[in-house]
PDB file of N, CA, C and O in Angstrom:
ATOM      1  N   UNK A   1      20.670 -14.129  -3.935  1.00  0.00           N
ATOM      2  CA  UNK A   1      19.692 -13.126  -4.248  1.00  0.00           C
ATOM      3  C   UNK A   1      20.226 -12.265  -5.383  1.00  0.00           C
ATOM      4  O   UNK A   1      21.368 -11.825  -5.519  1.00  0.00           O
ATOM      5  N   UNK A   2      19.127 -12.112  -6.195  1.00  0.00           N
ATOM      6  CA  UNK A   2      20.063 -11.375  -7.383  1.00  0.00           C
ATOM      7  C   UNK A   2      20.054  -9.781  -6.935  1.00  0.00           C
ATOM      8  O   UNK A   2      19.404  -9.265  -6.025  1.00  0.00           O
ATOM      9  N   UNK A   3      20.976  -9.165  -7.855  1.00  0.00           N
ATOM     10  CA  UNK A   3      20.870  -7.532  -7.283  1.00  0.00           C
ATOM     11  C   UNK A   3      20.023  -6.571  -8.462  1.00  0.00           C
ATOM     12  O   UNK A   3      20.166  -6.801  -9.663  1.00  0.00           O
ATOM     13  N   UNK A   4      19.270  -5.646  -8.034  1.00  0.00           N
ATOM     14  CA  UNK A   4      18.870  -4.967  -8.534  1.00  0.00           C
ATOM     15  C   UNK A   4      19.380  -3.454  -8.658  1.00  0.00           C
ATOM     16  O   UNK A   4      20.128  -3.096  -7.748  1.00  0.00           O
ATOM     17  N   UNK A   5      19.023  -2.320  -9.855  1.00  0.00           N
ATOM     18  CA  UNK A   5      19.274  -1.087  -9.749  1.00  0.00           C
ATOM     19  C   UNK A   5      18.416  -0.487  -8.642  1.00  0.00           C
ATOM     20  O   UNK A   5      17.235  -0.773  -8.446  1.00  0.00           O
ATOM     21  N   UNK A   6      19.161   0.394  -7.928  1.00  0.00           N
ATOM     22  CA  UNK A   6      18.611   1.568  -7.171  1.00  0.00           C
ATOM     23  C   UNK A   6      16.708   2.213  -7.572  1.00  0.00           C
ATOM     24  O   UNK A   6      16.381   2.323  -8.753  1.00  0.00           O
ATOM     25  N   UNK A   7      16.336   2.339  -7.156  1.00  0.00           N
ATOM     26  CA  UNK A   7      15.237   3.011  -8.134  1.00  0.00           C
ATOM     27  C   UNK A   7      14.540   4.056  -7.278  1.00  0.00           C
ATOM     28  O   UNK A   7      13.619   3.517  -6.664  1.00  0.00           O
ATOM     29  N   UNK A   8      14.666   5.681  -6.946  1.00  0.00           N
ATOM     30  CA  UNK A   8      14.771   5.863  -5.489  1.00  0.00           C
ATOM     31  C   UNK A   8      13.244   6.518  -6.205  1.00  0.00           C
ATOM     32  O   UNK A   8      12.605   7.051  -5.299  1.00  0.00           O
ATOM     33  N   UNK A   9      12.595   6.606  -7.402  1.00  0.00           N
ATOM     34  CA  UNK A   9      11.188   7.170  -7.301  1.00  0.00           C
ATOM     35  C   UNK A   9      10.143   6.047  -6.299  1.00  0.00           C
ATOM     36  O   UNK A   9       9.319   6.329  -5.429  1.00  0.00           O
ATOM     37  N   UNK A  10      10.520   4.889  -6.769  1.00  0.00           N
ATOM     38  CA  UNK A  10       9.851   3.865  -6.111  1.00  0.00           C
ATOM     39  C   UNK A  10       9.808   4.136  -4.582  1.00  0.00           C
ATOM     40  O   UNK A  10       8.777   3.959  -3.932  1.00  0.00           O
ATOM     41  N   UNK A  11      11.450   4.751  -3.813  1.00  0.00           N
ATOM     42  CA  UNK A  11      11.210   4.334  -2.521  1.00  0.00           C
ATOM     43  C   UNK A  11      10.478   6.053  -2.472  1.00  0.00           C
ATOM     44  O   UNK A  11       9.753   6.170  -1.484  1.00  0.00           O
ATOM     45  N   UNK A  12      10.524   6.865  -3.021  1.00  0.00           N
ATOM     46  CA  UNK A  12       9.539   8.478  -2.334  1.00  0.00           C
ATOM     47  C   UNK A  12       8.050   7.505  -2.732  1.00  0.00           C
ATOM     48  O   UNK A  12       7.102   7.671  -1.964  1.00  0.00           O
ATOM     49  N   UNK A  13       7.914   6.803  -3.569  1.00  0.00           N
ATOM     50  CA  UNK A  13       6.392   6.653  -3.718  1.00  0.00           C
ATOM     51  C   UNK A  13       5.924   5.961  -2.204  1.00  0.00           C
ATOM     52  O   UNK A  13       5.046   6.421  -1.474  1.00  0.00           O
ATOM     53  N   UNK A  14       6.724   4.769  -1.946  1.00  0.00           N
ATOM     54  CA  UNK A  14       6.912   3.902  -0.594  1.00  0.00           C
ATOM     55  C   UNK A  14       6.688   4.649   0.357  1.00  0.00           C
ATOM     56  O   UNK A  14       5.912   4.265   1.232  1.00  0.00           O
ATOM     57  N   UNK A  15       7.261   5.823   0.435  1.00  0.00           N
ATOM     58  CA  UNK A  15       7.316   6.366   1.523  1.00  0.00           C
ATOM     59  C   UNK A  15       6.225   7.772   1.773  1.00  0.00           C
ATOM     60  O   UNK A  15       5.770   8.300   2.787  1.00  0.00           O
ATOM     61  N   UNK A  16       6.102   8.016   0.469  1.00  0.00           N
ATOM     62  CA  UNK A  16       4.624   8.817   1.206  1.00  0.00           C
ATOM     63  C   UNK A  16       3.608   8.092   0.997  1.00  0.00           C
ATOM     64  O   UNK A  16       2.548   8.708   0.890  1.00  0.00           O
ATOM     65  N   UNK A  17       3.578   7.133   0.914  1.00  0.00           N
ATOM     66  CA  UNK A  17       2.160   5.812   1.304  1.00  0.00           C
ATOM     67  C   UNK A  17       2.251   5.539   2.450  1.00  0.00           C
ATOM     68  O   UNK A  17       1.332   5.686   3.256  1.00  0.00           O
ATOM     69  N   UNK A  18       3.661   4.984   2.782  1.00  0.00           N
ATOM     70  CA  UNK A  18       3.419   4.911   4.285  1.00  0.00           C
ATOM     71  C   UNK A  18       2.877   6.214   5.294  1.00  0.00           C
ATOM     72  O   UNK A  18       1.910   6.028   6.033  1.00  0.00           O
ATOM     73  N   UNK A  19       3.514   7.402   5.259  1.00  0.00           N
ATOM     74  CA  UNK A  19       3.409   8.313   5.732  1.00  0.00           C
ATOM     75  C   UNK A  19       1.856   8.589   5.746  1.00  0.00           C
ATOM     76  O   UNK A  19       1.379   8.709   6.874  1.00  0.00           O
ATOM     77  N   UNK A  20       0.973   8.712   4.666  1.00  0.00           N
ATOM     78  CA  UNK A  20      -0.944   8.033   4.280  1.00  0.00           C
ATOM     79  C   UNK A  20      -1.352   7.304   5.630  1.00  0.00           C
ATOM     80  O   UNK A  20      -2.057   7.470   6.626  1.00  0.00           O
ATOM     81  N   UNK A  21      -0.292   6.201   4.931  1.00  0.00           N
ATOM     82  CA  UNK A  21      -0.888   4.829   5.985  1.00  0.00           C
ATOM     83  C   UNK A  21      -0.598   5.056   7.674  1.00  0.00           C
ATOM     84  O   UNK A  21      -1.151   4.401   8.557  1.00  0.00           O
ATOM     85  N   UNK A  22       0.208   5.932   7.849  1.00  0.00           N
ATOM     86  CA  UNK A  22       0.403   6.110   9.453  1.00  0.00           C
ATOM     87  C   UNK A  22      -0.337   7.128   9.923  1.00  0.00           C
ATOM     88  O   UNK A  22      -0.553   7.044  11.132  1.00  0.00           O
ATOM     89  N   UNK A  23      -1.008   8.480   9.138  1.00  0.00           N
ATOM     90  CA  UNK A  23      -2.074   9.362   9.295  1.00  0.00           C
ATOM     91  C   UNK A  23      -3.012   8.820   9.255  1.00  0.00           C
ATOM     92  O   UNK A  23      -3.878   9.130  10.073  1.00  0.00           O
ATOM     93  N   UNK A  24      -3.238   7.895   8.408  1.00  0.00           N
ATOM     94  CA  UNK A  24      -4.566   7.237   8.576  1.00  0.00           C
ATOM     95  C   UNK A  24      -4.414   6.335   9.849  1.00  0.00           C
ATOM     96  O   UNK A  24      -4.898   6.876  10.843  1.00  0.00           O
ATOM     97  N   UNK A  25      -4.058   5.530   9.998  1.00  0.00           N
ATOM     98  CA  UNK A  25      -3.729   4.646  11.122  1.00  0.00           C
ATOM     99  C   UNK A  25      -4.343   5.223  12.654  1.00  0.00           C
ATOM    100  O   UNK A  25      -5.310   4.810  13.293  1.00  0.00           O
ATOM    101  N   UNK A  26      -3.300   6.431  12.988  1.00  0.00           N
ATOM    102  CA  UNK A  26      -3.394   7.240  13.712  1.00  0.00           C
ATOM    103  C   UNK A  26      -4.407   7.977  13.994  1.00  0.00           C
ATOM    104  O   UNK A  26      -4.428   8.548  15.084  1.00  0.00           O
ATOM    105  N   UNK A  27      -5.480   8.129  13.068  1.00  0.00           N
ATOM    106  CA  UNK A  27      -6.884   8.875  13.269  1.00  0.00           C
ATOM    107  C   UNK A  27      -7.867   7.560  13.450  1.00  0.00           C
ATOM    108  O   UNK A  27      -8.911   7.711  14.085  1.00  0.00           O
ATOM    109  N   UNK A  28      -7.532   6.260  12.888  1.00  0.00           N
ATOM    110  CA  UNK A  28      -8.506   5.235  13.240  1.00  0.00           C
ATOM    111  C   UNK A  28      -8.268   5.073  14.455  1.00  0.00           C
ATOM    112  O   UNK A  28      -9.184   4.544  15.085  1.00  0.00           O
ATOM    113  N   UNK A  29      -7.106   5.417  15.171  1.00  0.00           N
ATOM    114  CA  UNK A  29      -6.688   4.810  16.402  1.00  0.00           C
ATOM    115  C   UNK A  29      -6.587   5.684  17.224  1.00  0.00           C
ATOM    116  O   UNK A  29      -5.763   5.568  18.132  1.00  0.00           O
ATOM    117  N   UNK A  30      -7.421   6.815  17.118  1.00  0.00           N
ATOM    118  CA  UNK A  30      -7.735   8.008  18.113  1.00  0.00           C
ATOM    119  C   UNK A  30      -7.101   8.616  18.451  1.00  0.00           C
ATOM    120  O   UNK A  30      -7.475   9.534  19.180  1.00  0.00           O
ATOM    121  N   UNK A  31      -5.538   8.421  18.054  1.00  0.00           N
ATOM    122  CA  UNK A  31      -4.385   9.302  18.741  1.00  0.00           C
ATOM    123  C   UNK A  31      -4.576  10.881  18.347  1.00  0.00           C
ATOM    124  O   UNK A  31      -4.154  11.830  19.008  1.00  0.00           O
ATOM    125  N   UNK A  32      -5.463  10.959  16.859  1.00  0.00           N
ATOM    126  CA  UNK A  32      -5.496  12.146  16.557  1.00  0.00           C
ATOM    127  C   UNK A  32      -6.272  12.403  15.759  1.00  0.00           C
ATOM    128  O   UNK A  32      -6.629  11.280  15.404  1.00  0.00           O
ATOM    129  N   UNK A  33      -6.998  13.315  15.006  1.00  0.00           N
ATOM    130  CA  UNK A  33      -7.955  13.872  14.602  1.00  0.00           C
ATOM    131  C   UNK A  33      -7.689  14.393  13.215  1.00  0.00           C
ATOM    132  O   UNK A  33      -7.168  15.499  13.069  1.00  0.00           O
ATOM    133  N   UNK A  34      -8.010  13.675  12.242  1.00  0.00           N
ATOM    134  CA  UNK A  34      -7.168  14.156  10.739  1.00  0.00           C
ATOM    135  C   UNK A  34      -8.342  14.375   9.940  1.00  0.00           C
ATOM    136  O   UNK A  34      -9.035  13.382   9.717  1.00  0.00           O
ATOM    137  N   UNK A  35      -8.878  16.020   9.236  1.00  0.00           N
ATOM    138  CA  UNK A  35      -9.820  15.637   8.403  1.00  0.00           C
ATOM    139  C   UNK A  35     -10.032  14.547   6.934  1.00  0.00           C
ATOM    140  O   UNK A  35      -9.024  14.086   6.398  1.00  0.00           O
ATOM    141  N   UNK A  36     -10.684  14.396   6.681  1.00  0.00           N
ATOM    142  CA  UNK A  36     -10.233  13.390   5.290  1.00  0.00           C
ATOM    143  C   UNK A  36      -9.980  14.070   4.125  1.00  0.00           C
ATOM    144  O   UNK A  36     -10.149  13.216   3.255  1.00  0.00           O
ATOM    145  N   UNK A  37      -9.676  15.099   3.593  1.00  0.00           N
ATOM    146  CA  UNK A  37      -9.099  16.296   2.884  1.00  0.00           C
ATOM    147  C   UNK A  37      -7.892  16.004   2.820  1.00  0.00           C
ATOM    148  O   UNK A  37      -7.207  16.006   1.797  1.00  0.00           O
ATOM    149  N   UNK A  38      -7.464  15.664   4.184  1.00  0.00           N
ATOM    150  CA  UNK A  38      -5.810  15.569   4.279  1.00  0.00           C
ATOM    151  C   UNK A  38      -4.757  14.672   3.544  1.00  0.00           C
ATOM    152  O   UNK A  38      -3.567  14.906   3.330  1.00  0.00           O
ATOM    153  N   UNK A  39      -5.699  13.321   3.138  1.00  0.00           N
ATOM    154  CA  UNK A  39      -4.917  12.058   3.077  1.00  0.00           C
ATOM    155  C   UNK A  39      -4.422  12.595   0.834  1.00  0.00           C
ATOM    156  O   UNK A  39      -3.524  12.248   0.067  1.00  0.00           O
ATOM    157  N   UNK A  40      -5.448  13.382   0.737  1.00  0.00           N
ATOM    158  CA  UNK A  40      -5.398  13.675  -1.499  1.00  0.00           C
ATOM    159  C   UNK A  40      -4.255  14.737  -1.439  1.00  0.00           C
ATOM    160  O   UNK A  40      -3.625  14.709  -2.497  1.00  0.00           O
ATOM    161  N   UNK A  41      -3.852  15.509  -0.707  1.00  0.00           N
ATOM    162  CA  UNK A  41      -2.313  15.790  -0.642  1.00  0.00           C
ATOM    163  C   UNK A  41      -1.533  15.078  -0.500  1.00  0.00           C
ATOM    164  O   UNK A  41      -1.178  14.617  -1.585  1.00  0.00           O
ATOM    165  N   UNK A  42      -1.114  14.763   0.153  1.00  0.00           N
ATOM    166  CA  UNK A  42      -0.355  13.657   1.203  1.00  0.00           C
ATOM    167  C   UNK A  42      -0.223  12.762  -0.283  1.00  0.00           C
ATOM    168  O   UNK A  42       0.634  13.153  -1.076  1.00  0.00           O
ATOM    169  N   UNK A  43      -1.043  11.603  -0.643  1.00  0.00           N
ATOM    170  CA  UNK A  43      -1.166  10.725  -1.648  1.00  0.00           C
ATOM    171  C   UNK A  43      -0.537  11.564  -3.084  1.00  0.00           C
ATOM    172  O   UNK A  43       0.549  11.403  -3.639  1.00  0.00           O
ATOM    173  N   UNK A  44      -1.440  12.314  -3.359  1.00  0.00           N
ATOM    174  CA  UNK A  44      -1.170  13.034  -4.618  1.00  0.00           C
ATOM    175  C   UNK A  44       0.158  13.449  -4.628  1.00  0.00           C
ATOM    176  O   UNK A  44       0.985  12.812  -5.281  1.00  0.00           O
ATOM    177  N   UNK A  45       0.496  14.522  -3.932  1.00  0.00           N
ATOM    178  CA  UNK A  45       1.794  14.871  -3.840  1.00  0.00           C
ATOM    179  C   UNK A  45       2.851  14.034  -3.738  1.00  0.00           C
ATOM    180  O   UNK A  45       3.924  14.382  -4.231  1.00  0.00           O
ATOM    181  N   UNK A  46       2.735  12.890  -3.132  1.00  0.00           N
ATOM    182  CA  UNK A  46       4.065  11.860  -2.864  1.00  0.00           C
ATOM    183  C   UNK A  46       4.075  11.437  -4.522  1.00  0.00           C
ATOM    184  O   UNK A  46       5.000  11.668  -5.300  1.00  0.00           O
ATOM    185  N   UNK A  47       2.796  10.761  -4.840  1.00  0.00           N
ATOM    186  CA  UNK A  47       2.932  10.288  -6.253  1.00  0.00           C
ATOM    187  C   UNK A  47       4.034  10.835  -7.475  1.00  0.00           C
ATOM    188  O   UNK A  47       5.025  10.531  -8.139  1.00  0.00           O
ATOM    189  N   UNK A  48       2.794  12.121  -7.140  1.00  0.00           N
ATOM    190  CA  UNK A  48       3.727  13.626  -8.111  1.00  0.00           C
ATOM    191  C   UNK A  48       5.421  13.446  -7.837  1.00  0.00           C
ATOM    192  O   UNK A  48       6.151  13.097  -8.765  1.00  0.00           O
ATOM    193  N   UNK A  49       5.716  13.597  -7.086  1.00  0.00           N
ATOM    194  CA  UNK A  49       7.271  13.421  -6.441  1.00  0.00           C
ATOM    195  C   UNK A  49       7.238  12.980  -6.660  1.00  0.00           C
ATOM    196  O   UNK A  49       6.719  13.346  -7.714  1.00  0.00           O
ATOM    197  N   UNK A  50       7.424  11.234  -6.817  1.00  0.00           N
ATOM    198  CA  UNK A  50       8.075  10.027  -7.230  1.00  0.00           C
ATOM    199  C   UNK A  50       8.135   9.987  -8.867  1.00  0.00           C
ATOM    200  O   UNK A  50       8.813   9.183  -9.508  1.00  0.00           O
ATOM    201  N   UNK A  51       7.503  10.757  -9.285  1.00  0.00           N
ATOM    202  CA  UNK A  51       7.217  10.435 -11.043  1.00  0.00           C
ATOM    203  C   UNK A  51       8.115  11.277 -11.482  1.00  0.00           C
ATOM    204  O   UNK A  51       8.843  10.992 -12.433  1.00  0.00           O
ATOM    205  N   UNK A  52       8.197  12.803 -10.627  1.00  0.00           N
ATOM    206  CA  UNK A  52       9.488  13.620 -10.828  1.00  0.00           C
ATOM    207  C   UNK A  52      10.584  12.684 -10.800  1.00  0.00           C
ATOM    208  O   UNK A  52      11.119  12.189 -11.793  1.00  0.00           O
ATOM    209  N   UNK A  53      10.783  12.544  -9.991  1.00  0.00           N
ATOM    210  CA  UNK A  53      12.068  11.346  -9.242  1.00  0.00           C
ATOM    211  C   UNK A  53      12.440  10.750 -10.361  1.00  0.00           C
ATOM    212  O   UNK A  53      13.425  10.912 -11.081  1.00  0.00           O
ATOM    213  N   UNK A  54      11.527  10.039 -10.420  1.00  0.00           N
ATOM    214  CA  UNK A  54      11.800   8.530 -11.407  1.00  0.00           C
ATOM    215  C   UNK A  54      11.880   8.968 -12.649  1.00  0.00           C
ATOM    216  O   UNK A  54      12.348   8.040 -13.309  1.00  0.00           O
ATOM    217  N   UNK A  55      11.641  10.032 -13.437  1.00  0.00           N
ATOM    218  CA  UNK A  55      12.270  10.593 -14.091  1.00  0.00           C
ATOM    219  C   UNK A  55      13.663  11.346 -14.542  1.00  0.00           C
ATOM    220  O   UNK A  55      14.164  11.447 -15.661  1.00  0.00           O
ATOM    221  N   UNK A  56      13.977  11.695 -13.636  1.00  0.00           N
ATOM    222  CA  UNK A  56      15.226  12.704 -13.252  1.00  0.00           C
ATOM    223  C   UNK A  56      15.999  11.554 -13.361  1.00  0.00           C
ATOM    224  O   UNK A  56      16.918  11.313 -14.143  1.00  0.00           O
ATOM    225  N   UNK A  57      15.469  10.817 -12.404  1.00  0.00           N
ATOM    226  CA  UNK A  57      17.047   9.267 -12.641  1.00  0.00           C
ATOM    227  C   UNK A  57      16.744   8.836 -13.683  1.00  0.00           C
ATOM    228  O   UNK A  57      17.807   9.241 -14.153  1.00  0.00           O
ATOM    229  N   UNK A  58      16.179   8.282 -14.691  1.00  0.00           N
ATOM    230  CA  UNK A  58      15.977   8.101 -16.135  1.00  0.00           C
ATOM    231  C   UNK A  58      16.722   9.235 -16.551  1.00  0.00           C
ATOM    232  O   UNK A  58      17.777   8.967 -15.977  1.00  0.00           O
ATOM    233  N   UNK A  59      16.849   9.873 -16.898  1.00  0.00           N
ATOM    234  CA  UNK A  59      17.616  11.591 -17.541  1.00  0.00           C
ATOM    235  C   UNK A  59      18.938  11.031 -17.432  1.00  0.00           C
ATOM    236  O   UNK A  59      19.686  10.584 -18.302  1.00  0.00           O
ATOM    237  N   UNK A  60      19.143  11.205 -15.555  1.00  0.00           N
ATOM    238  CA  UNK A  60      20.392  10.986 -14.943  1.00  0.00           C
ATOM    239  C   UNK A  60      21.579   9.791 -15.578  1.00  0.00           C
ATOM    240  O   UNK A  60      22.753   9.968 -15.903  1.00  0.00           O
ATOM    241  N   UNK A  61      20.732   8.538 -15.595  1.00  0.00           N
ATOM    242  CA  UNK A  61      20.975   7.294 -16.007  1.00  0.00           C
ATOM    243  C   UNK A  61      21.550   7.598 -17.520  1.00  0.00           C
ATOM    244  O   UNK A  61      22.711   7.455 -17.903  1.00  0.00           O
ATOM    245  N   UNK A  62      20.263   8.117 -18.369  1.00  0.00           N
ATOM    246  CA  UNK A  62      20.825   7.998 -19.745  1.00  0.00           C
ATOM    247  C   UNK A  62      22.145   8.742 -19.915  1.00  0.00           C
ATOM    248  O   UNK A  62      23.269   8.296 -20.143  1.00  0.00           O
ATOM    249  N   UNK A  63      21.811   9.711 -19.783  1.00  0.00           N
ATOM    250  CA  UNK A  63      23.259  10.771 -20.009  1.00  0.00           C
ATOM    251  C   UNK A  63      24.649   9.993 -19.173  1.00  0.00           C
ATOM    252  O   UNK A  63      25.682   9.897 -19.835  1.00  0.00           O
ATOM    253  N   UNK A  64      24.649   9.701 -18.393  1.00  0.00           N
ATOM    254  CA  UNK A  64      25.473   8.377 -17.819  1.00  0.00           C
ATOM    255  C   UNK A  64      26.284   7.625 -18.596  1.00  0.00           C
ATOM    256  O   UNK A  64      27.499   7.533 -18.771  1.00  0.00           O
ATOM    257  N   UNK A  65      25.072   6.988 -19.117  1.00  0.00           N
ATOM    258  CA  UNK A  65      25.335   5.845 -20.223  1.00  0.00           C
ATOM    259  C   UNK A  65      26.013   6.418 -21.397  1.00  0.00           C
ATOM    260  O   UNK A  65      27.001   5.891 -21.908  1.00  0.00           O
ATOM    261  N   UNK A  66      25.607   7.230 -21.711  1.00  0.00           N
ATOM    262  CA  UNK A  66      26.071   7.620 -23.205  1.00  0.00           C
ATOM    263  C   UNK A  66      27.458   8.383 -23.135  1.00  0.00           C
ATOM    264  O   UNK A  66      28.306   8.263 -24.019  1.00  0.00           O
ATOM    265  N   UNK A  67      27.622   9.176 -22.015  1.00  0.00           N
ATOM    266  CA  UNK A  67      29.112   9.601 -21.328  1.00  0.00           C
ATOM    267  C   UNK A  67      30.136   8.011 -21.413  1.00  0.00           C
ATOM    268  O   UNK A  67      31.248   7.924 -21.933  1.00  0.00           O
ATOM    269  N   UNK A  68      29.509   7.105 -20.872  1.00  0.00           N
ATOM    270  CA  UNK A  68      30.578   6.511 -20.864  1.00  0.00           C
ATOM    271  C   UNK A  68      30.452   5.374 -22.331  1.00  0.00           C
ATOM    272  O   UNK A  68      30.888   4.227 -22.429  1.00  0.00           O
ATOM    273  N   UNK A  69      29.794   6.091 -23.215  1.00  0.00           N
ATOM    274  CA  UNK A  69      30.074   5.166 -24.320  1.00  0.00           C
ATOM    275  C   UNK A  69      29.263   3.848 -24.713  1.00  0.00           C
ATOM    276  O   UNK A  69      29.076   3.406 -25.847  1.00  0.00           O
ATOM    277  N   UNK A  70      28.852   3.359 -23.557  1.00  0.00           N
ATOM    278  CA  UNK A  70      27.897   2.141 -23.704  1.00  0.00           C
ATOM    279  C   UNK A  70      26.344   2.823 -23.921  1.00  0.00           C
ATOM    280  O   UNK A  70      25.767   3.688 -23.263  1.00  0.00           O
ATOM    281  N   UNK A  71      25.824   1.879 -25.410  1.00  0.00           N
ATOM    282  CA  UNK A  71      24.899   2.174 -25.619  1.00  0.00           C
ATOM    283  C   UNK A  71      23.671   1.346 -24.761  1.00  0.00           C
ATOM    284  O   UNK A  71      22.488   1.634 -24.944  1.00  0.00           O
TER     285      UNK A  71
END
C-alpha cells in the first residue's frame, strides 16, 4: 500500500459530516427530535473549519520546506 501525507483538513471535513450524518440518522430514527435549521451549521461550520485547517497545514508545510532548504 503506498503511503500518503497526513491531510488533517480532510479528516475535520470527515468528521463533521459524519457528526450531520449521525444527527440526521438519529432524528430519522426517532431517538430524537432535531429541527432542520440544525444540520447548515453543523455542515457549514465543519466545512469552514476544514478549509481553515487545510490551509494552516499548507502555511505549516511550506515554511517547513523552505526551513529545511528543499525547494
Amino acid at each position: 500500500m503506498l503511503r500518503h501525507e497526513f491531510q488533517p483538513g480532510r479528516l475535520v471535513a470527515g468528521s463533521a459530516l459524519t457528526v450531520a450524518a449521525v444527527i440526521y440518522a438519529g432524528d430519522a430514527g426517532g431517538a430524537w427530535d432535531t429541527p432542520w435549521f440544525v444540520m447548515i451549521p453543523v455542515v457549514v461550520g465543519g466545512l469552514c473549519l476544514a478549509g481553515a485547517v487545510g490551509s494552516l497545514t499548507g502555511l505549516v508545510r511550506r515554511r517547513r520546506r523552505r526551513a529545511d532548504g528543499t525547494a
